Amino acid sequence: MENPIDIVITWVDPTDEKWQKDRSNYRNDSNESNGIVRYRDWDLLRYWFRAVEKNAPWVNKIFFVTYGHYPEWLDIDNEKLVIVRHEDFIDREYLPTFNSNVIEIFFHKIKDLSEHFVYFNDDVFICRPMSSEDFFKNGVPVDSLSWNAVSAKAGSSMIEHIVLNDMELLEKHFDKKAVQKKQLGKLLSLKNGSAALKSFFLLSWKHFTGIENPHVAQPYLKSVLAEVWDKEQEAMLDTASRRFRTKEDYSLWIARYWNLMKDNYVPKSRKDELYYVIGNDNSWLAEQLNAGKRNLICLNDSDDLDDFDKTQKEMKEIFEKLYPERSSFEKTEI
């Protein structure tokens, strides 16, 4: 492949006693975004690997980013798998960290990571065969630009504050009116669906009010993240200093926004992508997956489950039916 494409996936084992101890030593209980739902494991990771191997065999390497642990069943000697510990690419003065923003903004320092990579959380699955051109075309990320309006209501989530922080950085380097003039066709494209209408109504705002964020796998250019660091090192290091997520953080999204502002992307449609909150009844999800109607799906955890163990078992049954065959990333002995 002319431009090899890697995958980066982050994973946490919440049962690891060392991780638990380190987290407890630094934990700030007032931080609302670091609860158990953010860390509990649905035990679906083996199906994530099976799905990638079946649906995206063109992937060059999978960089498995971890605190230091990994599942017993994972074959770490697989030639396409690279185990990356936090200390391998994050400066030691910022470790240990339990802040996903910190981990992600250092991705450009991962040794041997390709210029072109796709970032997955472990709750994002490829659900049917996809081409490398679904993520990059001629070396350019396949993405979409739509304006959004971040809410300022009382009790706004931490994410909204972080998005506004990222918007503040964009304001320093890009002019919204100039971006709109150059990319009006992309902003209002039918590929953006209903988001195009939102963009239309936000055209008159002089400053950035937000950008739509997909909750699926996202293509990135390593050089663009490095450019953000070069231009805004103080902001990046400020985030790196926080061991847990806070409202003052900047995020990896800034590298995506930066690339969009430069018009360095090929427009895409998101109609085949799904953000799904796991509930007590997931029969509709099973129907969608069995029918092969989605390319990508993000399975979001919920605080409102009546019985986590029961729901976890049902989710594993859904994926076992989809991907019953062991992947090459699984040990044969387990």
CSV table of C-alpha atoms in Angstrom, one decimal, residues 142-310:
chain,number,residue,atom,x,y,z
A,142,VAL,CA,-12.3,11.2,4.5
A,143,ASP,CA,-14.3,13.4,6.8
A,144,SER,CA,-17.2,15.9,7.1
A,145,LEU,CA,-17.5,19.5,8.2
A,146,SER,CA,-20.6,20.8,9.9
A,147,TRP,CA,-21.1,23.7,12.3
A,148,ASN,CA,-22.5,23.0,15.7
A,149,ALA,CA,-23.7,25.2,18.6
A,150,VAL,CA,-22.3,24.1,22.0
A,151,SER,CA,-24.7,24.4,24.8
A,152,ALA,CA,-24.1,26.7,27.8
A,153,LYS,CA,-26.9,25.4,29.9
A,154,ALA,CA,-26.5,24.9,33.6
A,155,GLY,CA,-24.8,21.5,34.3
A,156,SER,CA,-23.3,21.3,30.8
A,157,SER,CA,-21.1,18.3,30.4
A,158,MET,CA,-17.4,18.4,30.5
A,159,ILE,CA,-17.2,17.6,26.9
A,160,GLU,CA,-18.9,20.8,25.9
A,161,HIS,CA,-16.4,22.8,27.8
A,162,ILE,CA,-13.5,21.0,26.2
A,163,VAL,CA,-15.0,21.6,22.7
A,164,LEU,CA,-15.1,25.3,23.5
A,165,ASN,CA,-11.5,25.2,24.6
A,166,ASP,CA,-10.7,23.7,21.2
A,167,MET,CA,-12.7,26.4,19.5
A,168,GLU,CA,-10.6,29.0,21.3
A,169,LEU,CA,-7.5,27.6,19.7
A,170,LEU,CA,-9.1,27.6,16.3
A,171,GLU,CA,-9.9,31.2,16.6
A,172,LYS,CA,-6.3,32.0,17.0
A,173,HIS,CA,-5.3,30.4,13.7
A,174,PHE,CA,-8.3,30.4,11.4
A,175,ASP,CA,-11.0,32.8,10.3
A,176,LYS,CA,-14.5,31.3,10.3
A,177,LYS,CA,-15.8,33.6,7.5
A,178,ALA,CA,-12.8,32.7,5.3
A,179,VAL,CA,-13.4,29.0,5.9
A,180,GLN,CA,-17.0,29.3,5.0
A,181,LYS,CA,-16.3,31.2,1.8
A,182,LYS,CA,-14.0,28.5,0.7
A,183,GLN,CA,-16.0,25.5,1.8
A,184,LEU,CA,-19.6,26.6,1.5
A,185,GLY,CA,-20.4,23.8,-0.8
A,186,LYS,CA,-19.0,21.2,1.6
A,187,LEU,CA,-20.8,22.8,4.6
A,188,LEU,CA,-24.2,22.7,2.9
A,189,SER,CA,-23.7,19.4,1.1
A,190,LEU,CA,-26.6,16.9,1.1
A,191,LYS,CA,-24.0,14.4,2.4
A,192,ASN,CA,-24.2,16.2,5.7
A,193,GLY,CA,-27.9,15.4,6.0
A,194,SER,CA,-29.8,17.5,8.6
A,195,ALA,CA,-26.5,18.9,9.9
A,196,ALA,CA,-26.3,21.0,6.7
A,197,LEU,CA,-29.3,22.9,7.9
A,198,LYS,CA,-27.7,23.6,11.2
A,199,SER,CA,-24.6,24.9,9.4
A,200,PHE,CA,-26.8,27.2,7.3
A,201,PHE,CA,-28.3,28.8,10.4
A,202,LEU,CA,-24.8,29.2,12.0
A,203,LEU,CA,-23.2,30.9,8.9
A,204,SER,CA,-23.9,34.4,10.2
A,205,TRP,CA,-22.0,33.9,13.5
A,206,LYS,CA,-18.6,35.5,13.2
A,207,HIS,CA,-16.8,33.1,15.6
A,208,PHE,CA,-16.6,29.3,15.9
A,209,THR,CA,-19.5,28.0,18.0
A,210,GLY,CA,-18.6,24.3,17.6
A,211,ILE,CA,-18.1,21.6,15.1
A,212,GLU,CA,-20.1,18.3,14.8
A,213,ASN,CA,-18.1,15.4,16.2
A,214,PRO,CA,-18.6,11.9,15.0
A,215,HIS,CA,-18.7,9.2,17.6
A,216,VAL,CA,-17.1,6.6,15.4
A,217,ALA,CA,-13.6,5.7,14.1
A,218,GLN,CA,-11.8,8.9,13.0
A,219,PRO,CA,-8.9,9.2,10.4
A,220,TYR,CA,-6.0,11.4,11.4
A,221,LEU,CA,-2.7,12.6,10.0
A,222,LYS,CA,0.1,12.4,12.4
A,223,SER,CA,1.8,15.5,10.9
A,224,VAL,CA,-1.3,17.6,11.6
A,225,LEU,CA,-1.3,16.6,15.3
A,226,ALA,CA,2.5,17.5,15.4
A,227,GLU,CA,1.7,20.8,13.8
A,228,VAL,CA,-0.9,21.6,16.5
A,229,TRP,CA,1.8,20.9,19.1
A,230,ASP,CA,4.2,23.1,17.3
A,231,LYS,CA,1.8,26.0,17.2
A,232,GLU,CA,0.1,25.4,20.6
A,233,GLN,CA,2.7,23.6,22.8
A,234,GLU,CA,1.7,25.5,26.0
A,235,ALA,CA,-1.9,24.5,25.6
A,236,MET,CA,-1.0,20.9,25.0
A,237,LEU,CA,1.4,20.7,27.9
A,238,ASP,CA,-1.2,22.4,30.1
A,239,THR,CA,-3.6,19.5,29.3
A,240,ALA,CA,-0.8,16.9,29.8
A,241,SER,CA,-0.4,18.1,33.4
A,242,ARG,CA,-3.8,16.9,34.4
A,243,ARG,CA,-4.1,13.2,35.4
A,244,PHE,CA,-7.9,13.2,35.0
A,245,ARG,CA,-10.2,14.9,32.5
A,246,THR,CA,-11.2,18.5,33.4
A,247,LYS,CA,-13.1,21.3,31.9
A,248,GLU,CA,-9.8,23.1,31.2
A,249,ASP,CA,-8.5,20.3,28.8
A,250,TYR,CA,-7.9,20.5,25.1
A,251,SER,CA,-8.5,17.3,23.1
A,252,LEU,CA,-7.3,15.3,20.1
A,253,TRP,CA,-10.3,16.7,18.2
A,254,ILE,CA,-8.3,19.9,17.8
A,255,ALA,CA,-6.2,18.0,15.2
A,256,ARG,CA,-9.3,17.0,13.3
A,257,TYR,CA,-10.7,20.5,13.4
A,258,TRP,CA,-7.3,21.9,12.3
A,259,ASN,CA,-7.3,19.6,9.3
A,260,LEU,CA,-10.9,20.5,8.4
A,261,MET,CA,-10.1,24.2,8.6
A,262,LYS,CA,-7.3,23.6,6.1
A,263,ASP,CA,-9.8,22.0,3.7
A,264,ASN,CA,-7.5,18.9,3.7
A,265,TYR,CA,-10.3,16.3,3.5
A,266,VAL,CA,-12.6,14.4,1.2
A,267,PRO,CA,-16.3,14.9,2.1
A,268,LYS,CA,-18.2,11.8,3.3
A,269,SER,CA,-21.7,10.8,4.3
A,270,ARG,CA,-22.3,9.6,7.8
A,271,LYS,CA,-25.6,7.9,7.1
A,272,ASP,CA,-24.1,4.4,7.5
A,273,GLU,CA,-22.7,5.3,11.0
A,274,LEU,CA,-24.5,4.8,14.2
A,275,TYR,CA,-24.1,6.1,17.8
A,276,TYR,CA,-26.0,3.7,20.0
A,277,VAL,CA,-26.7,3.9,23.8
A,278,ILE,CA,-26.9,0.4,25.2
A,279,GLY,CA,-30.2,-0.2,27.0
A,280,ASN,CA,-32.2,-2.9,28.7
A,281,ASP,CA,-33.7,-4.0,25.3
A,282,ASN,CA,-31.2,-4.1,22.5
A,283,SER,CA,-33.2,-6.1,19.9
A,284,TRP,CA,-33.2,-3.2,17.5
A,285,LEU,CA,-29.4,-3.1,17.6
A,286,ALA,CA,-29.2,-6.9,16.9
A,287,GLU,CA,-31.5,-6.4,13.8
A,288,GLN,CA,-29.3,-3.5,12.5
A,289,LEU,CA,-26.1,-5.6,12.9
A,290,ASN,CA,-27.6,-8.8,11.5
A,291,ALA,CA,-28.9,-6.9,8.5
A,292,GLY,CA,-25.5,-5.4,7.8
A,293,LYS,CA,-27.0,-1.9,7.6
A,294,ARG,CA,-24.1,0.0,9.2
A,295,ASN,CA,-20.4,0.5,8.5
A,296,LEU,CA,-19.5,1.7,11.9
A,297,ILE,CA,-21.2,1.7,15.3
A,298,CYS,CA,-20.3,3.3,18.6
A,299,LEU,CA,-21.8,1.4,21.6
A,300,ASN,CA,-22.1,3.9,24.5
A,301,ASP,CA,-22.5,2.7,28.0
A,302,SER,CA,-25.4,3.9,30.2
A,303,ASP,CA,-26.0,4.5,33.9
A,304,ASP,CA,-29.6,3.3,33.5
A,305,LEU,CA,-29.2,-0.4,33.0
A,306,ASP,CA,-31.3,-2.6,35.3
A,307,ASP,CA,-28.9,-5.5,35.2
A,308,PHE,CA,-25.4,-5.0,33.8
A,309,ASP,CA,-24.4,-8.7,33.9
A,310,LYS,CA,-27.5,-9.7,32.0
